[in-house]
Coordinates of C-alpha atoms in Angstrom, one line a residue:
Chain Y
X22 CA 35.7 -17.1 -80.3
X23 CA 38.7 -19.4 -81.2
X24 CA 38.5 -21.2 -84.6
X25 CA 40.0 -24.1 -83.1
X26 CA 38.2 -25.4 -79.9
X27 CA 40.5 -28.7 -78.0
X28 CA 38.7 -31.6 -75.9
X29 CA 39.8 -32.2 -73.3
X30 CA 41.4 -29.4 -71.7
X31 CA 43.0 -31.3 -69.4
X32 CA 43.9 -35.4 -69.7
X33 CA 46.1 -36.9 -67.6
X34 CA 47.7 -40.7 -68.3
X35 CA 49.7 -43.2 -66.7
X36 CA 53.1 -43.5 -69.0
X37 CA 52.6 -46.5 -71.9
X38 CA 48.9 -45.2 -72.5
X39 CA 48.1 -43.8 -75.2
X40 CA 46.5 -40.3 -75.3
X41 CA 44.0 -38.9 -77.8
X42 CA 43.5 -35.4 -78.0
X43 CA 40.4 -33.7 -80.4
X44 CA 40.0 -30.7 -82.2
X45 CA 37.1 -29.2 -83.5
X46 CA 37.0 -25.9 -85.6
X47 CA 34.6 -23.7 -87.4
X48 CA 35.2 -22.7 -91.3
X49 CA 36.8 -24.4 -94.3
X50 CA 40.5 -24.8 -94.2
X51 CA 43.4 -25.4 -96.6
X52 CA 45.2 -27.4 -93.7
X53 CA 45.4 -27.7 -89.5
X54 CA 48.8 -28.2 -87.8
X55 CA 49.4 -29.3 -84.5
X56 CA 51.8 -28.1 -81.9
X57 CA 53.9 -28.6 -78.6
X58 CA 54.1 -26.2 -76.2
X59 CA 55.9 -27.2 -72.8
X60 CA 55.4 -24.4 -70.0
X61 CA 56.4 -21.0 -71.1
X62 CA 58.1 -22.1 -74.2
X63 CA 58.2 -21.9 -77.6
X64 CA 55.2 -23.8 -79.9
X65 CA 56.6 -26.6 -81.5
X66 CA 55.1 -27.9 -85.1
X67 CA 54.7 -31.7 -85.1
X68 CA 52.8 -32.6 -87.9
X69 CA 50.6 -30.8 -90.5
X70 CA 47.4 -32.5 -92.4
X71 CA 45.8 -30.8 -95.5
X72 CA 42.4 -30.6 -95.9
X73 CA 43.0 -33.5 -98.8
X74 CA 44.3 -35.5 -96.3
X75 CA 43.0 -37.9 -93.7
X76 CA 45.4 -39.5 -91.7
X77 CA 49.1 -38.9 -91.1
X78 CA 51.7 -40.4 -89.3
X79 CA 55.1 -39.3 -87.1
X80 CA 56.8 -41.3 -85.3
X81 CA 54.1 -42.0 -82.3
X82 CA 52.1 -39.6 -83.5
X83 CA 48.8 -40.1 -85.8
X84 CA 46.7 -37.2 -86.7
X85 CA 43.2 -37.8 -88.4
X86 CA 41.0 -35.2 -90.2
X87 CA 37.3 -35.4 -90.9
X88 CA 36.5 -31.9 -92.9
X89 CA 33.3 -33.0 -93.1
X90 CA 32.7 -33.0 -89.4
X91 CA 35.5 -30.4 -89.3
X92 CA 37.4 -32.0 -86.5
X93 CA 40.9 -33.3 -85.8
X94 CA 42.7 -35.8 -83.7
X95 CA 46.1 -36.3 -82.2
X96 CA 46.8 -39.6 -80.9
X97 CA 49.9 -40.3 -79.1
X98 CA 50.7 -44.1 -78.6
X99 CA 53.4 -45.6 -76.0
X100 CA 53.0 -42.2 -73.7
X101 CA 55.9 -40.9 -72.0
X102 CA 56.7 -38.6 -69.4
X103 CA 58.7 -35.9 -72.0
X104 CA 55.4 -35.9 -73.7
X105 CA 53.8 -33.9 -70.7
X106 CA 52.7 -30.8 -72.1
X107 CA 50.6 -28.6 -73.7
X108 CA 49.1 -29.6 -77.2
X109 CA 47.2 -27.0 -79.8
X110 CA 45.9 -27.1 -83.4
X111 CA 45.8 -24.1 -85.4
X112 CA 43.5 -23.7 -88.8
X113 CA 44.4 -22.1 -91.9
X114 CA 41.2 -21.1 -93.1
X115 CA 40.4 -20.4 -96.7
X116 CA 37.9 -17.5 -95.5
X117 CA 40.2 -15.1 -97.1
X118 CA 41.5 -14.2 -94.0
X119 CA 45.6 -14.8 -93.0
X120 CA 45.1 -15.2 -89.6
X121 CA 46.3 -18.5 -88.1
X122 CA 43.8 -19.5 -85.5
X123 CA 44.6 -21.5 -82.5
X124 CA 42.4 -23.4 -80.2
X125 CA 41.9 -24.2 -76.6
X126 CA 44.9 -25.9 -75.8
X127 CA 44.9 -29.7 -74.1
X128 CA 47.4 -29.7 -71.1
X129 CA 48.3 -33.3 -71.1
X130 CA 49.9 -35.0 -68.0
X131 CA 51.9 -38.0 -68.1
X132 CA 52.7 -39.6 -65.3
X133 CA 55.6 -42.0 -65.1
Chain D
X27 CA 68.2 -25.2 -89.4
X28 CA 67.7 -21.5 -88.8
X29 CA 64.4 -21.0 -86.7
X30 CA 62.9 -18.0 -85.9
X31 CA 65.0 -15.5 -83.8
X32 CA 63.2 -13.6 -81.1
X33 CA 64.5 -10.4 -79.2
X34 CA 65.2 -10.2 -76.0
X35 CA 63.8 -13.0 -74.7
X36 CA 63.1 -11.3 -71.3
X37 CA 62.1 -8.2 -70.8
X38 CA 60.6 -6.0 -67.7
X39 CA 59.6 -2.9 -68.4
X40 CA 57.6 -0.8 -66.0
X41 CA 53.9 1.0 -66.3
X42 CA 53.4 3.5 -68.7
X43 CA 56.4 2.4 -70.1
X44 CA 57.3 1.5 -73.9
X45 CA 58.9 -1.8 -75.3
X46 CA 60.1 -3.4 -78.4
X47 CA 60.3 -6.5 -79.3
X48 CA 62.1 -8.0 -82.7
X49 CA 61.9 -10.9 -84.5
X50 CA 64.0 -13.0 -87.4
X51 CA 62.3 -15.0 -89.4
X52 CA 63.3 -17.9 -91.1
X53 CA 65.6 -17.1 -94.1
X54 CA 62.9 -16.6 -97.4
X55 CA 60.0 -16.7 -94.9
X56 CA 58.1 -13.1 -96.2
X57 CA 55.0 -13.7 -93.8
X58 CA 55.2 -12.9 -90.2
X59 CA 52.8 -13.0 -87.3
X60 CA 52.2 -12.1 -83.7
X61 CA 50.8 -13.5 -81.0
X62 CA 50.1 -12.8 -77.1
X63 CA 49.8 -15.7 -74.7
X64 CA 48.9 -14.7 -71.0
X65 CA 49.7 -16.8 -68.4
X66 CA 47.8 -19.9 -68.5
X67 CA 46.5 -18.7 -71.4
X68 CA 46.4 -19.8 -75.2
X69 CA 48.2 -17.9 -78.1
X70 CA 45.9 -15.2 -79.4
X71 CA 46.9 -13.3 -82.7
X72 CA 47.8 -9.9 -83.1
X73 CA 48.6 -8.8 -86.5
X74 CA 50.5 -10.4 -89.2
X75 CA 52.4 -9.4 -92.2
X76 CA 53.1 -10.5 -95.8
X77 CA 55.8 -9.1 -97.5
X78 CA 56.3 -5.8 -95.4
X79 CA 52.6 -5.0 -95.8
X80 CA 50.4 -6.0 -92.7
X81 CA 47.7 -8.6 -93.8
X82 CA 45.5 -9.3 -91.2
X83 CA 44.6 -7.9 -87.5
X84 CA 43.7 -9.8 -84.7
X85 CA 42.8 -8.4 -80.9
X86 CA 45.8 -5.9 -81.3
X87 CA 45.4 -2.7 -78.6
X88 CA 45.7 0.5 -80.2
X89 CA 48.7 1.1 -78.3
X90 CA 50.6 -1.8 -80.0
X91 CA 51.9 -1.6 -83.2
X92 CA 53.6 -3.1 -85.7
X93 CA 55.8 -3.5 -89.0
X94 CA 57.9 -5.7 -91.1
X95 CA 60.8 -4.4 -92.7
X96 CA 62.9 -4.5 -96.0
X97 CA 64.9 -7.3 -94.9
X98 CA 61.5 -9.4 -93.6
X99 CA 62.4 -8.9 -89.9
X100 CA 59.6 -7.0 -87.4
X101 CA 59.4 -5.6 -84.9
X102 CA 56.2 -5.0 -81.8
X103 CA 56.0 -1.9 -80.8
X104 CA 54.2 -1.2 -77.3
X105 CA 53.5 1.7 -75.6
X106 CA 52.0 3.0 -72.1
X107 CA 52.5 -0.3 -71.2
X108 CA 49.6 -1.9 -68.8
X109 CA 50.3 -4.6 -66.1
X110 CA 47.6 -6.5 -68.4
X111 CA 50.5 -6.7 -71.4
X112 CA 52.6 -9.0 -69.4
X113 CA 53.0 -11.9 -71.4
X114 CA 54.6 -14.2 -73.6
X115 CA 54.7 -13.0 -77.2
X116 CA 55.5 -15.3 -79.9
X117 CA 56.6 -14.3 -83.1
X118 CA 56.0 -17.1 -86.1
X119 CA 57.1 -17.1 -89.7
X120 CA 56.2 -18.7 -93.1
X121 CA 57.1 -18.8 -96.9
X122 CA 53.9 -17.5 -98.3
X123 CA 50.5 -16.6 -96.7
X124 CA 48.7 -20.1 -96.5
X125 CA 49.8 -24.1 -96.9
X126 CA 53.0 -24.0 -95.6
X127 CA 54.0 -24.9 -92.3
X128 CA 53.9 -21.8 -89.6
X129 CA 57.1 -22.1 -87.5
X130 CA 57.4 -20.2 -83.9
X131 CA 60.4 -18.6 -82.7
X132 CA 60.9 -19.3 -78.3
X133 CA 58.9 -16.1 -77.7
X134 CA 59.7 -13.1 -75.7
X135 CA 58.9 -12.5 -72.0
X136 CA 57.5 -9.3 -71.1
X137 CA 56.7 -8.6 -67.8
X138 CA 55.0 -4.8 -66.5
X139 CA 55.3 -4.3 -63.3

């Protein structure tokens, strides 16, 4: 199974709203990155939190952490329609293991 | 900045059929890895590789394989291609095997038909 599960699979938002995506994921990890993906393109990285960390900033982006619940959260504020897409986090785990895990994705909608 | 370069982008090969498919990493990235995303699917790994030597296997087939050369680049190799391999594959590089941001190249389009 994927490390990384996302919730909600699917959200869809009027444009302004702000839309909160979650992450939840299995073992111990050094860090957990999330990513764009708009339909059959390339993933793009948007920000990455260590395990050290618990909350991070970009632009209109803020990603938390909670390694003790081992879960994540993307929130975008002020929506807009370029936003619609799809959004993943991946795990580096510290399992001994180099495989970079992604989850379920979250196809987001906004709707202008 | 120089991103990862992926090669070809397209591709349509038919059944039975073999296929390459190249990637350039960042300049100084020595990790590599594969993925295989299926339509309306997410990315699943394949195999990776740090420093020309693979360092991890993920749902790979037998008939794929792999390798990372001298000068970092790689290259999937895939053979007696099934109508189940078309797919996007993404290639994604790194400077080191863990911390460091992963960054993905625009993927390749393989369609079997």
């Amino acid at each position: 199974s994927q490390q990384g599960e996302e919730d909600p699979q699917a959200l869809s938002i009027q444009e302004g709203e702000n839309a909160t995506m979650n992450c939840s994921y299995k073992t111990s990890i050094n860090n957990l990155q999330w990513y764009r993906q708009n339909s059959g393109r390339g993933l793009v990285h948007l920000i990455l939190i260590r395990s050290n960390e618990r909350e991070k900033h970009s632009g209109r982006l803020r990603v938390t952490l909670d390694t003790s619940k081992k879960s994540s959260s993307l929130l975008i504020t002020a929506s807009r329609a370029a936003d619609t897409a799809s959004y993943f986090c991946a795990t580096d785990t510290t399992s001994g293991t180099y495989k970079y895990i992604f989850g379920t994705g979250t196809r987001l909608k906004v709707l202008a | 900045a120089a991103g990862v370069i992926q090669s070809p982008r397209h591709l349509i090969k038919e059944k039975r059929e073999t296929a390459t498919l190249k990637c350039y990493p960042i300049p100084r990235h020595d990790t590599v890895y594969w993925y295989q995303q299926g339509p309306g699917q997410d990315p699943q790994f394949l195999i990776s590789f740090y420093e020309k030597m693979q360092s991890d296997k993920g749902s790979i087939p037998d008939r794929f394989s792999a390798q990372q050369f001298s000068d970092y680049h790689s290259e999937l190799n895939m053979s007696s291609l099934e109508l189940g391999d078309s797919a996007l594959y993404f290639c994604a590089s790194r400077l080191g095997q863990g911390g460091n941001t992963i960054y993905f190249g625009e993927g390749s389009w393989l369609t079997v038909v």
